[in-house]
Short mmCIF file of C-alpha atoms in Angstrom, two decimals:
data_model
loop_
_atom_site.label_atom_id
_atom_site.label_comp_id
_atom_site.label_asym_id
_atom_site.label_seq_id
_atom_site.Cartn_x
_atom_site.Cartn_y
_atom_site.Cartn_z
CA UNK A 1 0.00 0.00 0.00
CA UNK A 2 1.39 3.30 -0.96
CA UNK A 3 1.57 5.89 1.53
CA UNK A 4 1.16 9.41 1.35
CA UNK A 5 4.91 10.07 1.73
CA UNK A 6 5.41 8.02 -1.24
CA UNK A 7 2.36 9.65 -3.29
CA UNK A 8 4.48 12.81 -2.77
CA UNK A 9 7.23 11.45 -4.19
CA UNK A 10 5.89 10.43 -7.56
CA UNK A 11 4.13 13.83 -7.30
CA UNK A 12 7.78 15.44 -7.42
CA UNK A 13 8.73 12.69 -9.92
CA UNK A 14 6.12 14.30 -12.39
CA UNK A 15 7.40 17.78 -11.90
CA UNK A 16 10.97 16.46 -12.67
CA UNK A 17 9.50 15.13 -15.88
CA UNK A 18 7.57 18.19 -16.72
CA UNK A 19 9.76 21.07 -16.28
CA UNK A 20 10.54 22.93 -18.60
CA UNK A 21 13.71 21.64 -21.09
CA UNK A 22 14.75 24.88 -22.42
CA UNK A 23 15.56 26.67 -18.90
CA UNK A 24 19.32 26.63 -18.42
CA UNK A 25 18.92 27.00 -14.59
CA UNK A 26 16.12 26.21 -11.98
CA UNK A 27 15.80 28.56 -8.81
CA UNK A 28 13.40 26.43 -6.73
CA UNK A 29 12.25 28.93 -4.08
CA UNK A 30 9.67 30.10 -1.28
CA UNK A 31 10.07 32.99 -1.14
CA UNK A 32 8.46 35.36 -3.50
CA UNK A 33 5.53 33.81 -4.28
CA UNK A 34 3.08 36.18 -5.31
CA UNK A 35 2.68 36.55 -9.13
CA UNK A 36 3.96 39.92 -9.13
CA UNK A 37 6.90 39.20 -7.65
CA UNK A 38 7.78 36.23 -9.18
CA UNK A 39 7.65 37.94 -12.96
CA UNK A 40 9.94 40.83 -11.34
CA UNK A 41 12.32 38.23 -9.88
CA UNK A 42 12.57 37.12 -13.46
CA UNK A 43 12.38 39.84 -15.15
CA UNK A 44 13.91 42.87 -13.14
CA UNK A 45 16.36 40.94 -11.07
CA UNK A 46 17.61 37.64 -12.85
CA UNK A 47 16.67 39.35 -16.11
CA UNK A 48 20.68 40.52 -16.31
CA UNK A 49 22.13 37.49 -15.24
CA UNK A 50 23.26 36.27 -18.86
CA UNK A 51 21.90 32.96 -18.31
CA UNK A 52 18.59 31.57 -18.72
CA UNK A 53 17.07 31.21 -15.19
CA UNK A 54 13.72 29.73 -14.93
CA UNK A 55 12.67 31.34 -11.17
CA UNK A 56 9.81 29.19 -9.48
CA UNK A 57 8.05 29.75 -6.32
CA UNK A 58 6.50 27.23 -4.61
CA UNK A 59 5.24 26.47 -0.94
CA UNK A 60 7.02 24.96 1.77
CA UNK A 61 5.82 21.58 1.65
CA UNK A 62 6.34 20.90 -2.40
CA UNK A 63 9.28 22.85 -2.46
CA UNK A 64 10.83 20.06 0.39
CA UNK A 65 9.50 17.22 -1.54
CA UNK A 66 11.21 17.85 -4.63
CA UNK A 67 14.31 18.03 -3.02
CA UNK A 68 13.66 15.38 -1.46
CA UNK A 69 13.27 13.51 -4.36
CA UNK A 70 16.34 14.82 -6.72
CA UNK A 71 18.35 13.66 -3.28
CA UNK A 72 16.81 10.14 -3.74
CA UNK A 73 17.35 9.73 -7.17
CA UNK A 74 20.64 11.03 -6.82
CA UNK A 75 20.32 13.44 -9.63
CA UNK A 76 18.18 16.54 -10.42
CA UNK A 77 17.37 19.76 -11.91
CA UNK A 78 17.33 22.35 -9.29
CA UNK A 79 20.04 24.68 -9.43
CA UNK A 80 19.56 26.62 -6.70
CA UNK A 81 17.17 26.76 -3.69
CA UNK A 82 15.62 30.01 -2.16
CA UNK A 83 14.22 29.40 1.23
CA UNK A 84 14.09 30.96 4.65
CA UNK A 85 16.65 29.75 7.00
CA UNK A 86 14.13 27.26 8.60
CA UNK A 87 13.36 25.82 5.40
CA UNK A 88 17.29 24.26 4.95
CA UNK A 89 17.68 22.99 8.52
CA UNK A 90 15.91 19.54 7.75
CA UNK A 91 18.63 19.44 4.53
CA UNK A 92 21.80 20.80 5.54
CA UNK A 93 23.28 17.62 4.92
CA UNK A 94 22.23 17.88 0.80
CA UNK A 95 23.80 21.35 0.31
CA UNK A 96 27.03 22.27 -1.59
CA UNK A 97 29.63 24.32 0.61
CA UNK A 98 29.51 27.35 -0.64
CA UNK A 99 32.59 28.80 1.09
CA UNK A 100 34.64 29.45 -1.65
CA UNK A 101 32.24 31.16 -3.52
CA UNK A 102 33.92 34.67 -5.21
CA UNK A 103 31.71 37.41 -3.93
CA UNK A 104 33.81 40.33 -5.65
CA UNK A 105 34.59 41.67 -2.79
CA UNK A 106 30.67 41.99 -1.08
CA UNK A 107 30.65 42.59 1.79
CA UNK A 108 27.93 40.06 3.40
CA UNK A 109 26.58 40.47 6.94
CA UNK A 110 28.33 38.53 9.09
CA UNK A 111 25.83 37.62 11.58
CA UNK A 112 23.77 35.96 8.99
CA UNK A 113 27.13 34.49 7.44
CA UNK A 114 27.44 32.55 10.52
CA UNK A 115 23.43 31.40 10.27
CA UNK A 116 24.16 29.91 6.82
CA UNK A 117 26.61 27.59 8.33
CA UNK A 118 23.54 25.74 9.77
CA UNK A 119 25.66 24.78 13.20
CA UNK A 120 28.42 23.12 10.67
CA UNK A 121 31.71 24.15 9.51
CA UNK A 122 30.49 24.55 5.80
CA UNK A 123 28.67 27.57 4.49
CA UNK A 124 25.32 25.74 3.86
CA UNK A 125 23.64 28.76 2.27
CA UNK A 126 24.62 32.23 1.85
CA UNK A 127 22.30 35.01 2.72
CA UNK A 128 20.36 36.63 -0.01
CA UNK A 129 17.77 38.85 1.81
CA UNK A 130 16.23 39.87 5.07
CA UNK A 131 13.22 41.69 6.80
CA UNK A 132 12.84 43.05 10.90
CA UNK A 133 11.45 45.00 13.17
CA UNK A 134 12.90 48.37 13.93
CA UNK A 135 12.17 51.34 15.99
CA UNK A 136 10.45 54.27 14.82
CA UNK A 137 10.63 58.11 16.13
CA UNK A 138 8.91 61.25 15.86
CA UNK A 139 11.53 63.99 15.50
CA UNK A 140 9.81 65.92 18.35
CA UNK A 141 10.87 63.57 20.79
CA UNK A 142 14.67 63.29 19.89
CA UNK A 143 15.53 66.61 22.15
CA UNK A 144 14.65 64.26 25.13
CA UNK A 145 17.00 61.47 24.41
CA UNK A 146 19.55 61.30 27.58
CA UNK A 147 22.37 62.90 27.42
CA UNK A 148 25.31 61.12 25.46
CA UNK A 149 22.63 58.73 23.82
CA UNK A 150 23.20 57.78 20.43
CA UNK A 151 20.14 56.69 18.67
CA UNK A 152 21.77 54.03 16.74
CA UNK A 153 22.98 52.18 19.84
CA UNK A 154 20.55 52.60 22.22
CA UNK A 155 19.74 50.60 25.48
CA UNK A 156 16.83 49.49 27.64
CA UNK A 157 17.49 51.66 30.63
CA UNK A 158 18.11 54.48 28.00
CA UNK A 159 14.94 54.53 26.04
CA UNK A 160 13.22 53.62 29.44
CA UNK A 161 14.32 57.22 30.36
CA UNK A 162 14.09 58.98 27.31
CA UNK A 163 10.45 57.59 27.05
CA UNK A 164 10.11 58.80 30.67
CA UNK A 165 11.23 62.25 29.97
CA UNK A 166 8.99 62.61 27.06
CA UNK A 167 6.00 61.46 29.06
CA UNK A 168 6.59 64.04 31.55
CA UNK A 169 7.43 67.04 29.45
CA UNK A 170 4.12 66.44 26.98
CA UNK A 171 1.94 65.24 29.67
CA UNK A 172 1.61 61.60 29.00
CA UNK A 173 3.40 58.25 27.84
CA UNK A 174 4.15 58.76 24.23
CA UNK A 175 5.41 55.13 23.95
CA UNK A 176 3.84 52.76 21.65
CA UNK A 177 3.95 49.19 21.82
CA UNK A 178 1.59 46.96 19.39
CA UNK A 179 0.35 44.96 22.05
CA UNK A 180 -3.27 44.54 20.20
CA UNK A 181 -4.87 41.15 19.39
CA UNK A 182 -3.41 41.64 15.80
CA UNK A 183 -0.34 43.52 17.04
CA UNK A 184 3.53 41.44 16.83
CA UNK A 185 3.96 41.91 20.38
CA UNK A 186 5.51 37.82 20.87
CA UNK A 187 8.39 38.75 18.08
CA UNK A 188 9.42 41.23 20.17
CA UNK A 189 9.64 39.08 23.85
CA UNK A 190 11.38 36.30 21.53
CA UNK A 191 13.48 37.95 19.23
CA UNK A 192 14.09 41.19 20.94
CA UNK A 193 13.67 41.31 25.04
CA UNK A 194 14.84 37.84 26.24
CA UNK A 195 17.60 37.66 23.59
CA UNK A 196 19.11 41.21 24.52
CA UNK A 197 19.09 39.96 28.59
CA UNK A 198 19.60 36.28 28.51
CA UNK A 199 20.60 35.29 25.15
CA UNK A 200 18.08 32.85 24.51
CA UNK A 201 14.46 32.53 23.76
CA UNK A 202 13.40 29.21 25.59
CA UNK A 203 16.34 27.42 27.20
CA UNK A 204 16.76 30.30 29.99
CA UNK A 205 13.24 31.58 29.69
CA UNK A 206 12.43 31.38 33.61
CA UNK A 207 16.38 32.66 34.78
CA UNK A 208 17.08 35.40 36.53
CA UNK A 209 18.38 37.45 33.51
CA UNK A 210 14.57 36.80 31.82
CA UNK A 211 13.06 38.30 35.16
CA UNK A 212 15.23 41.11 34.97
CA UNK A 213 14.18 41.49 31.13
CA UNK A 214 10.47 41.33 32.40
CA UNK A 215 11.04 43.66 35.30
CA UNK A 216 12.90 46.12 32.68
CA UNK A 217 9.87 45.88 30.33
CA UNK A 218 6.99 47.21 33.33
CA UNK A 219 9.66 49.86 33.79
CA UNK A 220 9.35 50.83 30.18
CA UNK A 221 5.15 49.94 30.31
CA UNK A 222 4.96 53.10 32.87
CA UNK A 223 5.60 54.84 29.82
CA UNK A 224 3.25 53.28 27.33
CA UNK A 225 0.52 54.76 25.74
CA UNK A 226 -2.28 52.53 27.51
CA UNK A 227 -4.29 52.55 24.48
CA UNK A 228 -1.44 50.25 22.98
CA UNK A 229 -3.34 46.76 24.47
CA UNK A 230 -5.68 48.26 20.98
CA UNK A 231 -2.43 48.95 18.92
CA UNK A 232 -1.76 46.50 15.66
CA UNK A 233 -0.02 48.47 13.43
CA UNK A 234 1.87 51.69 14.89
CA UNK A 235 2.45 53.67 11.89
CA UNK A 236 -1.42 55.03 12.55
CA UNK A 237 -0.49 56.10 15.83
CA UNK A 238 2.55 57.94 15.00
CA UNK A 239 0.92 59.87 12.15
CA UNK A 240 -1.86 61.12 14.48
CA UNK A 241 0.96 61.56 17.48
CA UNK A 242 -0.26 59.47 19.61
CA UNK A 243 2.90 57.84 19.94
CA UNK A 244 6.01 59.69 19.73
CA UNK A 245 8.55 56.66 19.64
CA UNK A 246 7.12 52.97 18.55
CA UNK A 247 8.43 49.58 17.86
CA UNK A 248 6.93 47.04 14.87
CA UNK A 249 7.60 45.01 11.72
CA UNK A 250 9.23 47.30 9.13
CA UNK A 251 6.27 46.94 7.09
CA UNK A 252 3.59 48.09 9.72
CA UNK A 253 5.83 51.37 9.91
CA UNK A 254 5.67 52.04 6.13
CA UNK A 255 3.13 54.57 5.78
CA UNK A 256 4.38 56.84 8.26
CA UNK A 257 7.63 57.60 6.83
CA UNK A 258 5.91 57.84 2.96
CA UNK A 259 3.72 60.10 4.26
CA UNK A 260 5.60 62.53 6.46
CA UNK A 261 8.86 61.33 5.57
CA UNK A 262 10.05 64.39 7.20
CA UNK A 263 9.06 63.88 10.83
CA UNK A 264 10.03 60.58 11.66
CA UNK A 265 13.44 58.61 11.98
CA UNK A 266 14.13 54.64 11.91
CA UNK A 267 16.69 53.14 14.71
CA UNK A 268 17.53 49.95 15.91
CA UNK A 269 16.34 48.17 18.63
CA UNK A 270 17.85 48.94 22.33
CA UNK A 271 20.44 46.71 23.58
CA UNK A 272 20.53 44.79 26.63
CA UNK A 273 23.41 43.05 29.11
CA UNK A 274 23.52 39.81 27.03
CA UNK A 275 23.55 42.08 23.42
CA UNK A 276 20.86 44.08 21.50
CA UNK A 277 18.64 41.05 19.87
CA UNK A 278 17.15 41.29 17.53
CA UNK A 279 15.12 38.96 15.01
CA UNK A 280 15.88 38.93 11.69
CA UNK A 281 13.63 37.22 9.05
CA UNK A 282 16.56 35.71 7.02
CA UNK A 283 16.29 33.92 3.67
CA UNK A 284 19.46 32.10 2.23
CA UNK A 285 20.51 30.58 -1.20
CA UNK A 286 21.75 27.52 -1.53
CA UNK A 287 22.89 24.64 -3.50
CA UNK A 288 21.83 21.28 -3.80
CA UNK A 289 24.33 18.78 -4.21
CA UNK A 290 22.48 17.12 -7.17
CA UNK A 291 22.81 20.58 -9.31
CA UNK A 292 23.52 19.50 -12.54
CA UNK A 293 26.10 22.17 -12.96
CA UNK A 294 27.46 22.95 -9.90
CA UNK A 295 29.72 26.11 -11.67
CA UNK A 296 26.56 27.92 -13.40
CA UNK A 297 24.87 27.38 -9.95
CA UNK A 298 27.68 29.32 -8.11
CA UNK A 299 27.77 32.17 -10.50
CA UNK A 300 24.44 32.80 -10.11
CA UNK A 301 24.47 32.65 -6.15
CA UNK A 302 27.34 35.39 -6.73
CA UNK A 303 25.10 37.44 -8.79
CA UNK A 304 22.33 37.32 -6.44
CA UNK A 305 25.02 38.64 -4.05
CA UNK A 306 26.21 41.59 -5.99
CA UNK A 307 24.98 45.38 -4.53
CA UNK A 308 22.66 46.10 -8.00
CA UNK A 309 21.12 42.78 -7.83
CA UNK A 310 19.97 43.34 -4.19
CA UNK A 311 18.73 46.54 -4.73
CA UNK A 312 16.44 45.26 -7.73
CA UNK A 313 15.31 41.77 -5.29
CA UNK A 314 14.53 44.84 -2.58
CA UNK A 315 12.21 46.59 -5.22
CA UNK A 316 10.90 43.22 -6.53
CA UNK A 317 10.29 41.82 -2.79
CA UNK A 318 10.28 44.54 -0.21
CA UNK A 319 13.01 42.33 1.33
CA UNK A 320 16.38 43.83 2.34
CA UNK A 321 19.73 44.14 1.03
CA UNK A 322 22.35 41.79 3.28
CA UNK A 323 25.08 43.40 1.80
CA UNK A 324 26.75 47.02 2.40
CA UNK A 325 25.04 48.47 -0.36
CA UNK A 326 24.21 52.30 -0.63
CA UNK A 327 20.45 52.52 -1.39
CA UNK A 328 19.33 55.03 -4.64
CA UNK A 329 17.66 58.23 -4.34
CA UNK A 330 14.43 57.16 -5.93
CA UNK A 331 13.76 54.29 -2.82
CA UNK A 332 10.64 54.82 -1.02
CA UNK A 333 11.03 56.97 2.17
CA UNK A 334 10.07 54.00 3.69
CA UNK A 335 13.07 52.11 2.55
CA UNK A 336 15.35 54.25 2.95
CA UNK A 337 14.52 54.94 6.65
CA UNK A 338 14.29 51.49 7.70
CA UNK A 339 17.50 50.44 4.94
CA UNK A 340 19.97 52.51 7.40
CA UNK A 341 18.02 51.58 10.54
CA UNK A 342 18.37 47.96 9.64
CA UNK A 343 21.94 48.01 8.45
CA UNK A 344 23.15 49.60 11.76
CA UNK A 345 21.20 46.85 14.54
CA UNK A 346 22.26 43.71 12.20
CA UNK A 347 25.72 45.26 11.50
CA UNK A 348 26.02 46.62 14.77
CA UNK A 349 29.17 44.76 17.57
CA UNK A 350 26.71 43.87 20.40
CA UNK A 351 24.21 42.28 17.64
CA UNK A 352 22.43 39.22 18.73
CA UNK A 353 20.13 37.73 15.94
CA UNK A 354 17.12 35.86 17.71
CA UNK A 355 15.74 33.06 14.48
CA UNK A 356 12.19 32.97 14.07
CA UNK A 357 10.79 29.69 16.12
CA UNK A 358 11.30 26.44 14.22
CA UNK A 359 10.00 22.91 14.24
CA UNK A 360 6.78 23.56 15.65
CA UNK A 361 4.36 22.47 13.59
CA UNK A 362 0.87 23.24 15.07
CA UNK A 363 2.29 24.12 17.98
CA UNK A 364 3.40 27.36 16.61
CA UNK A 365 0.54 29.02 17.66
CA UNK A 366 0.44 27.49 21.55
CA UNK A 367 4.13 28.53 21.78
CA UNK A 368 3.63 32.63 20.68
CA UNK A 369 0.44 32.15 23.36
CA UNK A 370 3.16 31.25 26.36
CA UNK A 371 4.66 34.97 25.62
CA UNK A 372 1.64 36.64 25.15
CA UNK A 373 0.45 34.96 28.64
CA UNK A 374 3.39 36.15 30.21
CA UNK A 375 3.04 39.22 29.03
CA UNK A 376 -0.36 39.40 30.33
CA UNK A 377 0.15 38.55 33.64
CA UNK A 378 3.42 40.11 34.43
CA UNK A 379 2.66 43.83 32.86
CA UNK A 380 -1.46 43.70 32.62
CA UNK A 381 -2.14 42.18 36.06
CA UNK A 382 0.70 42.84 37.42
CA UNK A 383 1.77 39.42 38.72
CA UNK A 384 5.24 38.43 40.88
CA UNK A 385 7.52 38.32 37.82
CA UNK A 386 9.12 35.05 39.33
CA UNK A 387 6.05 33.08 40.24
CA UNK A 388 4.69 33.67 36.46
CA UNK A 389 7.78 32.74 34.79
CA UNK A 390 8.25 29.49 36.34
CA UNK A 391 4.54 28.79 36.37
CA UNK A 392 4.89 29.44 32.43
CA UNK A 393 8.29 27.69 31.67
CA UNK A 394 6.07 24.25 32.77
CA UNK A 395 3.81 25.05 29.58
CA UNK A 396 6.65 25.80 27.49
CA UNK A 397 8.37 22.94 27.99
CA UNK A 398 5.42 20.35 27.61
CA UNK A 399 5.47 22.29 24.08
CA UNK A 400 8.99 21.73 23.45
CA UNK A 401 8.74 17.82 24.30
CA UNK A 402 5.27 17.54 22.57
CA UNK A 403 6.94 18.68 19.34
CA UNK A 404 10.83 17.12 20.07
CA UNK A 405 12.11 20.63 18.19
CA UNK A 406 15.77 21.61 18.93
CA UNK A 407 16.80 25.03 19.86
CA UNK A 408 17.48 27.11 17.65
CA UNK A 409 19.56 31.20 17.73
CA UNK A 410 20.40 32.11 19.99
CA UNK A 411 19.76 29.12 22.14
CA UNK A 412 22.70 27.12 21.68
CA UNK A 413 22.33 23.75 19.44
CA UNK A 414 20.51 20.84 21.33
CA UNK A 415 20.33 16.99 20.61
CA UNK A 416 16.44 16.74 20.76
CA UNK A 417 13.84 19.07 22.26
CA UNK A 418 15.39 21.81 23.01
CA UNK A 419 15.58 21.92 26.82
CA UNK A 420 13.72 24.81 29.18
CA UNK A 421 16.38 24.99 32.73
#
């Protein structure tokens, strides 16, 4: 009896069969997806390669298969994979080491240089583009920054009092925090809060450096516009000035710097004593090891790689350059603002990137929820910080054996689930 692993299989098979003979290269990716995008990935940014590529965007679970199934057969088609860095973990050992690749001289971040190794001492993938969350500021409020600040390298217990001094000179908090039911207020206690005081996301989520992260953050929720438990997107809230300084995802900050590109600025995220964390939403290009030729496949990671060709996958994506790369004139405000902001927290010494969760499954959604409870009952209702966070580290760890995932940045590498102390 065939089962449905195997039905997937032949499925991939057919594909193999069926693609198309004339196109010189395959790019087998998930990322761009839309239809828009796609015909500007192969128009606008693979359009002055000088090779045929035949870009084609597929979801996670096909795109896996077919890998899958060129690794089986030994053999394949794909020339290179696009994917987000939790789509290569389950085939690091199928990828080409890419470490002698000739960039030209790029510059690539390093941070995400050391992702791409995938724990190994091969460069599994390379990184090809990026989105975040940033900070966001209404010029107004920039006379209040303490003394010696500088807005690129901030830290908690400096925004704590610049947000502070604001508050008190205009008569009320002026910090915003998207902390609505739509709002991305989990990225930030996993990628940005627990990262930047105890470098980690689950293994040291109940320590003492998380409940001094937690204590720090009803420090900074003095501050905060109360109206933010309502707040999804903050780029409403700083147009109307409700908020004077905000976090959120680059794109939920968009409008307010095309609109009134004049009154706002973009800067990273604060730093803590462990580094400033921050997560980055990191896609990669790789190699399979069944490329049929393995020399075309590395000239076109290259490309990818090279300042122009970034610039025209940001204009075809909305994804960000990895690369030192001056932006053009003509960018959106939008881009610009959060291009600089961007370049100086991943760039920055104390950087600490924070992955996205991985190997969840289903679960994904119960593990954001232990956050979000813990945000709830520490700041909201104003529960012992200690009591809540090992009353909360029981449910994340029943989620972390239910679904055997290992840790993942910056949680250091485990050999099963990844462990909660």
């Amino acid at each position: 009896m065939r089962t449905w692993k195997t039905y997937l299989l032949l499925t991939a098979a057919l594909t193999l069969a069926t693609s198309p003979a004339k196109a010189d290269l395959l790019f087998w990716s998930t990322q761009a997806k839309p239809v828009e995008e796609t015909q500007k990935m192969r128009d606008n940014v693979l359009g002055g390669f000088g090779e045929t590529v035949d870009y084609q965007a597929s979801d996670g679970g096909p795109w896996l298969t077919r890998i899958q199934a060129e690794t089986q057969a030994g053999s394949g088609t794909i020339a290179v994979l696009g994917g987000l860095h939790g789509d290569f973990t389950s085939i690091s050992a199928n990828l080409a080491d890419l470490g002698a690749v000739d960039l030209g001289g790029t510059a690539v971040n390093p941070n995400f240089m050391t992702l791409g190794k995938l724990g190994s001492g091969e460069q599994k993938y390379l990184p090809w583009m990026q989105a975040t969350y940033i900070m966001a500021a209404n010029k107004k409020a920039l006379p209040y920054l303490p003394a010696g600040a500088d807005l690129n390298a901030l830290t908690y217990d400096q925004l704590i009092a610049w947000s502070k001094a604001v508050a008190e000179a205009t008569g009320g908090p002026k910090f915003g925090f998207p902390a609505g039911p739509k709002g991305l207020k989990h990225r930030f206690f996993q990628g940005y809060l627990l990262p930047s005081f105890a470098a980690s996301t689950v293994t040291k989520f109940r320590s003492a450096e998380a409940e001094q992260a937690w204590t720090k953050f009803k420090e900074l929720w003095s501050y905060t516009n109360p109206a933010s438990t309502g707040y999804g997107f903050l780029q409403e809230q700083l147009l109307t000035e409700e908020v004077w300084i905000a976090f959120d995802h680059t794109a939920r900050l968009a409008d307010a710097f095309n609109q009134k590109p004049d009154d706002f600025v973009a800067f990273p995220a604060p730093a803590g004593p462990a580094g400033r964390g921050f997560m980055p939403v990191v896609a990669g290009i790789a190699i399979p090891s069944t490329a049929p030729d393995m020399e075309k496949a590395k000239a076109l990671v290259a490309y990818m790689l090279k300042p122009e060709t970034q610039i025209a996958t940001l204009r075809a994506t909305n994804f960000f350059p990895v690369v030192d790369v001056t932006l053009p004139d003509d960018m959106p405000a939008s881009v610009k603002a959060s291009g600089a902001a961007i370049a100086a927290m991943t760039g920055a010494a104390d950087a600490k990137p924070a992955l996205l969760p991985m190997g969840l499954g289903e679960a994904g959604g119960k593990f954001n929820q232990v956050y979000v409870d813990t945000f709830e009952r520490i700041v909201l209702a104003n529960q012992d910080v200690r009591t809540v966070l090992d009353s909360q580290a029981e449910a994340l760890r029943a989620i972390m054996k239910e679904t055997g995932a290992p840790c993942w940045a910056p949680d250091k590498p485990s050999e099963g689930a990844c462990p909660v102390d």
